């Protein structure tokens, strides 16, 4: 009984923090300066927000088949979301979208250097 | 517990609206693709949480498929931007320059 | 042929975990489809050591725990920037990758993108360089200090010795 209570509290905490993470990530998607910066906001949704919400659901899952699916969804998101983000960054870079930079970069990139 | 699931759902819904605003505002096509990708991730989460909220965990199968299709969709849209085609034929540098 | 057996067993395990129906007919059909998919994968030549790195599975947990901790830390950092967008000082930096295989380089780039605050923009396979867009100076420094490079190299070494 006691253990069950603690698990429920952790699940609720995880769901709550995950919701906050998702909200902040979406806010970043809206507020930050250019495409490259917004990717960091999307990164919060994909990692912190999704991870914590799925973890909370995992603790609240009624039986093991549900847990297996949750773990699979988490693995899939962890593998695919950085790949998709990198694909967007690379495509934007090759399309000639220049990032806003605060200071002089120590690696000025030549456009289309590897083609 | 049901209360907390619904609170999470509301948070995901608000985030969806914010991401939708970014998809509408642009300004570049890549902003829109990024926003649509995030909307996909949020939809996966929303499907999962709704399955728990409703007590029907079968929804997780749909979420699994949605996660797969979201990734493939993003990649294929980007490939279309880059190459102008979805098949194996990738235009050479000269052809692309002529476009 | 060994890889076909291993992948059939792994896929049948996945099928068992996802199916939830355990009658003899369905079990046989599941095993048959797992075998069919493995044979197709063999025919497509995607069943090499890179597609099925068995050795990596034993070294993965430690690196996974480390990357989760890193992700949580940098999440807080990015949220701080989102609250005050004027703090953002985006930078492009070049990170040297110590990996020797394409899979290792891809893993490194994926880890960089997986931690919020840094996104790998371009991967140069010839020069073993990854061009990284960082949200602030701290994120760039954290990526460049070599700790992530060391972790990925650890994973990679096990993969190579596993062949």
CSV table of C-alpha atoms in Angstrom, one decimal:
chain,number,residue,atom,x,y,z
A,1,UNK,CA,0.0,0.0,0.0
A,2,UNK,CA,2.7,2.4,1.0
A,3,UNK,CA,4.9,1.5,-2.0
A,4,UNK,CA,1.9,2.0,-4.3
A,5,UNK,CA,1.3,5.5,-2.9
A,6,UNK,CA,4.9,6.5,-3.5
A,7,UNK,CA,4.8,5.2,-7.1
A,8,UNK,CA,1.6,7.1,-7.7
A,9,UNK,CA,3.1,10.3,-6.3
A,10,UNK,CA,6.2,9.9,-8.5
A,11,UNK,CA,4.0,9.2,-11.6
A,12,UNK,CA,2.0,12.4,-10.9
A,13,UNK,CA,5.1,14.4,-10.3
A,14,UNK,CA,6.6,13.1,-13.6
A,15,UNK,CA,3.5,13.9,-15.5
A,16,UNK,CA,3.3,17.4,-14.1
A,17,UNK,CA,7.0,18.2,-14.8
A,18,UNK,CA,6.6,16.7,-18.3
A,19,UNK,CA,3.6,18.9,-19.0
A,20,UNK,CA,5.6,21.9,-17.9
A,21,UNK,CA,8.5,20.8,-20.2
A,22,UNK,CA,6.2,20.4,-23.1
A,23,UNK,CA,4.6,23.9,-22.5
A,24,UNK,CA,8.0,25.5,-22.2
A,25,UNK,CA,9.2,23.8,-25.3
A,26,UNK,CA,6.2,25.0,-27.3
A,27,UNK,CA,6.8,28.5,-25.9
A,28,UNK,CA,10.4,28.3,-27.1
A,29,UNK,CA,9.2,27.2,-30.5
A,30,UNK,CA,7.2,30.5,-30.6
A,31,UNK,CA,9.5,32.9,-28.8
A,32,UNK,CA,13.1,32.2,-29.9
A,33,UNK,CA,14.8,34.1,-32.7
A,34,UNK,CA,15.4,32.0,-35.8
A,35,UNK,CA,15.0,28.4,-37.1
A,36,UNK,CA,18.1,27.1,-35.5
A,37,UNK,CA,17.2,28.5,-32.1
A,38,UNK,CA,13.7,27.2,-32.3
A,39,UNK,CA,15.1,23.7,-32.8
A,40,UNK,CA,16.3,23.8,-29.2
A,41,UNK,CA,12.7,24.5,-28.1
A,42,UNK,CA,11.5,21.5,-30.2
A,43,UNK,CA,14.3,19.5,-28.6
A,44,UNK,CA,12.7,20.1,-25.1
A,45,UNK,CA,9.4,18.7,-26.4
A,46,UNK,CA,11.1,15.7,-27.9
A,47,UNK,CA,13.3,14.8,-25.0
A,48,UNK,CA,12.4,16.2,-21.6
A,49,UNK,CA,8.7,16.6,-22.1
A,50,UNK,CA,8.0,13.4,-24.0
A,51,UNK,CA,10.4,11.4,-21.8
A,52,UNK,CA,8.9,12.5,-18.5
A,53,UNK,CA,5.3,12.1,-19.6
A,54,UNK,CA,6.0,8.6,-21.0
A,55,UNK,CA,7.9,7.8,-17.7
A,56,UNK,CA,4.9,8.9,-15.7
A,57,UNK,CA,2.5,6.8,-17.8
A,58,UNK,CA,4.9,3.9,-17.4
A,59,UNK,CA,4.6,4.1,-13.6
A,60,UNK,CA,0.8,4.3,-13.9
A,61,UNK,CA,0.5,1.4,-16.4
A,62,UNK,CA,-1.9,-1.3,-15.4
A,63,UNK,CA,-0.1,-4.3,-16.9
A,64,UNK,CA,3.1,-5.3,-18.7
A,65,UNK,CA,1.9,-5.3,-22.3
A,66,UNK,CA,1.1,-1.6,-21.8
A,67,UNK,CA,4.6,-1.0,-20.4
A,68,UNK,CA,6.3,-2.7,-23.3
A,69,UNK,CA,4.4,-0.4,-25.8
A,70,UNK,CA,5.4,2.7,-23.7
A,71,UNK,CA,9.0,1.7,-23.7
A,72,UNK,CA,8.9,1.1,-27.4
A,73,UNK,CA,7.4,4.5,-28.1
A,74,UNK,CA,10.0,6.1,-25.9
A,75,UNK,CA,12.9,4.3,-27.7
A,76,UNK,CA,11.4,5.2,-31.1
A,77,UNK,CA,11.1,8.9,-30.2
A,78,UNK,CA,14.6,8.9,-28.7
A,79,UNK,CA,16.0,7.4,-32.0
A,80,UNK,CA,14.0,9.3,-34.5
A,81,UNK,CA,13.5,12.8,-33.1
A,82,UNK,CA,17.2,13.8,-33.2
A,83,UNK,CA,17.5,12.4,-36.7
A,84,UNK,CA,14.6,14.5,-37.8
A,85,UNK,CA,15.9,17.6,-36.1
A,86,UNK,CA,19.3,17.1,-37.7
A,87,UNK,CA,17.7,16.6,-41.1
A,88,UNK,CA,15.8,19.9,-40.7
A,89,UNK,CA,19.0,21.7,-39.6
A,90,UNK,CA,21.0,20.3,-42.4
A,91,UNK,CA,18.3,21.1,-45.0
A,92,UNK,CA,18.0,24.7,-43.7
A,93,UNK,CA,21.8,25.0,-43.8
A,94,UNK,CA,22.0,23.8,-47.4
A,95,UNK,CA,19.1,26.0,-48.5
A,96,UNK,CA,21.2,28.9,-47.3
A,97,UNK,CA,19.3,30.0,-44.2
A,98,UNK,CA,21.9,31.9,-42.2
A,99,UNK,CA,21.8,31.5,-38.4
A,100,UNK,CA,21.7,34.6,-36.3
A,101,UNK,CA,25.0,34.6,-34.4
A,102,UNK,CA,25.8,36.7,-31.3
A,103,UNK,CA,29.6,36.7,-31.5
A,104,UNK,CA,32.0,35.8,-34.3
A,105,UNK,CA,31.9,32.0,-34.7
A,106,UNK,CA,35.2,30.1,-34.4
A,107,UNK,CA,34.2,28.0,-37.4
A,108,UNK,CA,32.9,30.0,-40.3
A,109,UNK,CA,31.1,27.4,-42.4
A,110,UNK,CA,31.5,27.6,-46.2
A,111,UNK,CA,28.1,26.9,-47.8
A,112,UNK,CA,27.9,23.5,-49.5
A,113,UNK,CA,31.4,22.6,-48.4
A,114,UNK,CA,30.9,18.8,-48.7
A,115,UNK,CA,29.3,18.8,-52.1
B,1,UNK,CA,-5.3,9.9,-11.2
B,2,UNK,CA,-7.8,10.7,-14.0
B,3,UNK,CA,-7.6,14.4,-13.0
B,4,UNK,CA,-3.8,14.4,-13.6
B,5,UNK,CA,-4.2,12.8,-16.9
B,6,UNK,CA,-6.7,15.5,-18.0
B,7,UNK,CA,-4.3,18.2,-16.7
B,8,UNK,CA,-1.6,16.7,-18.8
B,9,UNK,CA,-3.9,16.6,-21.8
B,10,UNK,CA,-4.7,20.3,-21.4
B,11,UNK,CA,-1.0,21.1,-21.3
B,12,UNK,CA,-0.4,19.1,-24.4
B,13,UNK,CA,-3.4,20.8,-26.1
B,14,UNK,CA,-2.0,24.3,-25.3
B,15,UNK,CA,1.4,23.3,-26.6
B,16,UNK,CA,-0.3,22.0,-29.8
B,17,UNK,CA,-1.9,25.4,-30.3
B,18,UNK,CA,1.5,27.2,-29.8
B,19,UNK,CA,3.2,24.9,-32.2
B,20,UNK,CA,0.3,25.4,-34.7
B,21,UNK,CA,0.8,29.2,-34.4
B,22,UNK,CA,4.5,28.7,-35.3
B,23,UNK,CA,3.5,26.6,-38.3
B,24,UNK,CA,1.2,29.3,-39.4
B,25,UNK,CA,3.7,32.2,-38.8
B,26,UNK,CA,6.6,30.6,-40.6
B,27,UNK,CA,8.6,32.6,-41.8
B,28,UNK,CA,10.7,30.0,-43.6
B,29,UNK,CA,9.5,26.6,-44.8
B,30,UNK,CA,11.9,24.9,-42.3
B,31,UNK,CA,10.1,26.6,-39.4
B,32,UNK,CA,6.9,25.0,-40.6
B,33,UNK,CA,8.4,21.6,-41.0
B,34,UNK,CA,9.9,21.9,-37.5
B,35,UNK,CA,6.6,22.9,-36.0
B,36,UNK,CA,4.7,20.1,-37.9
B,37,UNK,CA,7.3,17.6,-36.5
B,38,UNK,CA,6.7,18.9,-33.0
B,39,UNK,CA,3.0,18.7,-33.5
B,40,UNK,CA,3.5,15.0,-34.5
B,41,UNK,CA,5.4,14.3,-31.3
B,42,UNK,CA,2.7,16.1,-29.2
B,43,UNK,CA,0.0,14.1,-31.0
B,44,UNK,CA,1.8,10.9,-30.1
B,45,UNK,CA,1.9,12.0,-26.4
B,46,UNK,CA,-1.8,13.1,-26.5
B,47,UNK,CA,-2.9,9.7,-27.9
B,48,UNK,CA,-0.9,7.9,-25.2
B,49,UNK,CA,-2.3,10.1,-22.3
B,50,UNK,CA,-5.8,9.9,-23.8
B,51,UNK,CA,-5.6,6.1,-23.8
B,52,UNK,CA,-4.8,6.1,-20.1
B,53,UNK,CA,-7.4,8.8,-19.4
B,54,UNK,CA,-10.1,6.7,-21.0
B,55,UNK,CA,-8.8,3.4,-19.6
B,56,UNK,CA,-8.3,1.9,-23.1
B,57,UNK,CA,-4.5,1.2,-23.5
B,58,UNK,CA,-5.1,-0.1,-27.0
B,59,UNK,CA,-4.5,3.5,-28.1
B,60,UNK,CA,-0.8,2.9,-27.6
B,61,UNK,CA,-0.7,0.9,-30.8
B,62,UNK,CA,-2.0,3.8,-32.7
B,63,UNK,CA,0.6,6.1,-31.0
B,64,UNK,CA,3.4,3.7,-32.0
B,65,UNK,CA,2.3,3.8,-35.6
B,66,UNK,CA,1.9,7.6,-35.5
B,67,UNK,CA,5.4,8.0,-34.2
B,68,UNK,CA,6.8,6.0,-37.1
B,69,UNK,CA,4.8,7.8,-39.7
B,70,UNK,CA,5.6,11.2,-38.2
B,71,UNK,CA,9.3,10.5,-38.7
B,72,UNK,CA,9.0,9.2,-42.2
B,73,UNK,CA,6.7,12.1,-43.2
B,74,UNK,CA,9.2,14.7,-41.9
B,75,UNK,CA,12.1,13.0,-43.8
B,76,UNK,CA,10.2,12.7,-47.0
B,77,UNK,CA,9.0,16.3,-47.0
B,78,UNK,CA,12.7,17.4,-46.5
B,79,UNK,CA,13.8,15.1,-49.2
B,80,UNK,CA,11.2,16.6,-51.5
B,81,UNK,CA,12.5,20.1,-50.7
B,82,UNK,CA,16.0,19.1,-51.4
B,83,UNK,CA,15.7,16.8,-54.4
B,84,UNK,CA,12.4,17.8,-55.9
B,85,UNK,CA,11.4,14.1,-56.1
B,86,UNK,CA,10.5,11.3,-53.7
B,87,UNK,CA,11.9,8.4,-55.7
B,88,UNK,CA,15.4,7.1,-56.2
B,89,UNK,CA,16.2,9.6,-58.9
B,90,UNK,CA,18.2,12.5,-57.4
B,91,UNK,CA,18.9,15.3,-59.8
B,92,UNK,CA,22.6,16.0,-60.4
B,93,UNK,CA,24.2,19.3,-59.3
B,94,UNK,CA,23.8,20.7,-62.8
B,95,UNK,CA,20.1,19.9,-63.1
B,96,UNK,CA,19.4,21.4,-59.7
B,97,UNK,CA,21.3,24.5,-60.7
B,98,UNK,CA,19.1,24.9,-63.8
B,99,UNK,CA,15.9,24.8,-61.8
C,1,UNK,CA,23.4,-17.2,-41.3
C,2,UNK,CA,23.9,-16.7,-37.6
C,3,UNK,CA,22.6,-13.1,-37.9
C,4,UNK,CA,19.4,-14.4,-39.4
C,5,UNK,CA,18.7,-16.7,-36.4
C,6,UNK,CA,19.5,-14.0,-33.9
C,7,UNK,CA,17.3,-11.4,-35.6
C,8,UNK,CA,14.5,-13.9,-36.0
C,9,UNK,CA,14.6,-14.7,-32.3
C,10,UNK,CA,14.7,-10.9,-31.4
C,11,UNK,CA,11.8,-10.1,-33.7
C,12,UNK,CA,9.8,-13.1,-32.5
C,13,UNK,CA,10.4,-11.8,-28.9
C,14,UNK,CA,9.1,-8.4,-30.0
C,15,UNK,CA,6.1,-10.0,-31.6
C,16,UNK,CA,5.4,-11.9,-28.4
C,17,UNK,CA,5.6,-8.8,-26.3
C,18,UNK,CA,3.2,-6.8,-28.6
C,19,UNK,CA,0.7,-9.5,-29.6
C,20,UNK,CA,-1.1,-10.6,-26.5
C,21,UNK,CA,-2.7,-13.6,-28.4
C,22,UNK,CA,-1.1,-16.9,-27.6
C,23,UNK,CA,-2.9,-19.6,-29.5
C,24,UNK,CA,-0.8,-22.2,-31.4
C,25,UNK,CA,-1.8,-21.0,-34.9
C,26,UNK,CA,-1.0,-17.4,-34.2
C,27,UNK,CA,2.3,-18.3,-32.5
C,28,UNK,CA,3.3,-20.2,-35.6
C,29,UNK,CA,2.3,-17.4,-37.9
C,30,UNK,CA,4.2,-14.9,-35.8
C,31,UNK,CA,7.4,-17.1,-35.9
C,32,UNK,CA,6.9,-17.5,-39.6
C,33,UNK,CA,6.6,-13.8,-40.3
C,34,UNK,CA,9.7,-13.1,-38.1
C,35,UNK,CA,11.7,-15.5,-40.1
C,36,UNK,CA,10.4,-14.0,-43.4
C,37,UNK,CA,11.3,-10.5,-42.3
C,38,UNK,CA,14.8,-11.7,-41.3
C,39,UNK,CA,15.3,-13.4,-44.7
C,40,UNK,CA,14.2,-10.3,-46.5
C,41,UNK,CA,16.6,-8.2,-44.4
C,42,UNK,CA,19.4,-10.6,-45.2
C,43,UNK,CA,18.6,-10.3,-48.9
C,44,UNK,CA,18.6,-6.5,-48.6
C,45,UNK,CA,22.1,-6.7,-47.0
C,46,UNK,CA,21.0,-4.6,-44.0
C,47,UNK,CA,21.8,-7.4,-41.6
C,48,UNK,CA,25.5,-6.7,-41.1
C,49,UNK,CA,27.1,-6.0,-37.8
C,50,UNK,CA,26.1,-2.3,-38.1
C,51,UNK,CA,22.4,-3.3,-38.4
C,52,UNK,CA,22.5,-5.7,-35.6
C,53,UNK,CA,25.2,-4.7,-33.0
C,54,UNK,CA,24.7,-7.3,-30.4
C,55,UNK,CA,27.8,-6.4,-28.4
C,56,UNK,CA,26.6,-2.9,-27.9
C,57,UNK,CA,23.6,-4.0,-25.8
C,58,UNK,CA,25.7,-4.9,-22.8
C,59,UNK,CA,27.5,-1.5,-22.6
C,60,UNK,CA,24.5,0.6,-23.4
C,61,UNK,CA,22.9,1.0,-19.9
C,62,UNK,CA,25.7,3.1,-18.4
C,63,UNK,CA,25.9,5.5,-21.3
C,64,UNK,CA,22.0,5.7,-21.4
C,65,UNK,CA,21.9,6.8,-17.7
C,66,UNK,CA,24.6,9.4,-18.4
C,67,UNK,CA,22.8,10.8,-21.4
C,68,UNK,CA,19.5,11.0,-19.5
C,69,UNK,CA,21.2,13.0,-16.8
C,70,UNK,CA,22.8,15.3,-19.4
C,71,UNK,CA,19.4,15.7,-21.1
C,72,UNK,CA,17.7,16.7,-17.8
C,73,UNK,CA,20.5,19.2,-17.1
C,74,UNK,CA,20.5,20.9,-20.4
C,75,UNK,CA,16.7,21.0,-20.5
C,76,UNK,CA,16.8,23.3,-17.5
C,77,UNK,CA,19.4,25.4,-19.2
C,78,UNK,CA,17.3,25.8,-22.4
C,79,UNK,CA,14.1,26.6,-20.3
C,80,UNK,CA,16.1,29.4,-18.6
C,81,UNK,CA,16.9,30.9,-22.0
C,82,UNK,CA,13.3,30.5,-23.2
C,83,UNK,CA,12.1,32.5,-20.2
C,84,UNK,CA,14.6,35.3,-21.1
C,85,UNK,CA,15.3,35.1,-24.8
C,86,UNK,CA,17.7,38.0,-24.6
C,87,UNK,CA,20.1,35.6,-22.9
C,88,UNK,CA,20.4,33.6,-26.2
C,89,UNK,CA,23.9,33.8,-27.7
C,90,UNK,CA,23.8,31.3,-30.6
C,91,UNK,CA,27.1,30.0,-31.8
C,92,UNK,CA,28.4,27.7,-34.5
C,93,UNK,CA,31.3,25.6,-33.3
C,94,UNK,CA,33.2,22.7,-34.8
C,95,UNK,CA,33.5,19.6,-32.6
C,96,UNK,CA,36.2,17.0,-33.4
C,97,UNK,CA,34.9,13.5,-33.3
C,98,UNK,CA,37.2,10.7,-32.3
C,99,UNK,CA,35.1,7.9,-33.8
C,100,UNK,CA,36.4,5.8,-36.6
C,101,UNK,CA,33.2,4.2,-38.0
C,102,UNK,CA,30.2,5.9,-39.7
C,103,UNK,CA,27.9,4.4,-37.1
C,104,UNK,CA,30.0,5.9,-34.3
C,105,UNK,CA,30.0,9.3,-35.9
C,106,UNK,CA,26.2,9.1,-36.4
C,107,UNK,CA,25.8,8.2,-32.8
C,108,UNK,CA,27.9,11.1,-31.7
C,109,UNK,CA,25.9,13.5,-33.9
C,110,UNK,CA,22.6,12.0,-32.6
C,111,UNK,CA,23.7,12.4,-29.0
C,112,UNK,CA,24.6,16.1,-29.6
C,113,UNK,CA,21.2,16.7,-31.1
C,114,UNK,CA,19.5,14.7,-28.3
C,115,UNK,CA,20.7,17.1,-25.6
C,116,UNK,CA,18.7,20.2,-26.0
C,117,UNK,CA,20.7,23.4,-26.5
C,118,UNK,CA,22.9,21.8,-29.2
C,119,UNK,CA,22.0,20.7,-32.7
C,120,UNK,CA,24.4,19.1,-35.1
C,121,UNK,CA,24.0,21.0,-38.3
C,122,UNK,CA,26.5,19.3,-40.6
C,123,UNK,CA,28.6,16.1,-40.3
C,124,UNK,CA,31.9,16.0,-42.2
C,125,UNK,CA,32.9,12.3,-42.5
C,126,UNK,CA,36.2,13.0,-44.1
C,127,UNK,CA,37.6,15.3,-41.5
C,128,UNK,CA,35.7,13.7,-38.6
C,129,UNK,CA,34.1,17.0,-37.7
C,130,UNK,CA,30.6,17.9,-36.6
C,131,UNK,CA,29.4,21.5,-36.9
C,132,UNK,CA,27.2,22.3,-34.0
C,133,UNK,CA,24.7,25.1,-33.4
C,134,UNK,CA,24.6,25.9,-29.7
C,135,UNK,CA,22.1,28.1,-28.0
C,136,UNK,CA,24.6,29.8,-25.6
C,137,UNK,CA,28.4,29.7,-25.0
C,138,UNK,CA,27.9,27.2,-22.1
C,139,UNK,CA,26.2,24.6,-24.2
C,140,UNK,CA,29.0,24.8,-26.8
C,141,UNK,CA,31.7,24.4,-24.2
C,142,UNK,CA,29.9,21.4,-22.7
C,143,UNK,CA,29.8,19.8,-26.1
C,144,UNK,CA,33.4,20.6,-26.9
C,145,UNK,CA,35.0,19.4,-23.6
C,146,UNK,CA,35.2,15.9,-24.9
C,147,UNK,CA,33.2,14.0,-22.3
C,148,UNK,CA,30.5,13.1,-24.8
C,149,UNK,CA,33.2,12.1,-27.3
C,150,UNK,CA,34.7,9.7,-24.8
C,151,UNK,CA,31.3,8.1,-24.0
C,152,UNK,CA,30.5,7.5,-27.7
C,153,UNK,CA,34.0,6.1,-28.2
C,154,UNK,CA,33.4,3.7,-25.4
C,155,UNK,CA,30.2,2.5,-27.1
C,156,UNK,CA,32.0,2.2,-30.4
C,157,UNK,CA,35.0,0.3,-29.1
C,158,UNK,CA,32.7,-2.4,-27.8
C,159,UNK,CA,30.9,-2.6,-31.1
C,160,UNK,CA,34.2,-3.1,-33.0
C,161,UNK,CA,35.5,-5.7,-30.6
C,162,UNK,CA,32.2,-7.5,-30.8
C,163,UNK,CA,32.7,-8.4,-34.5
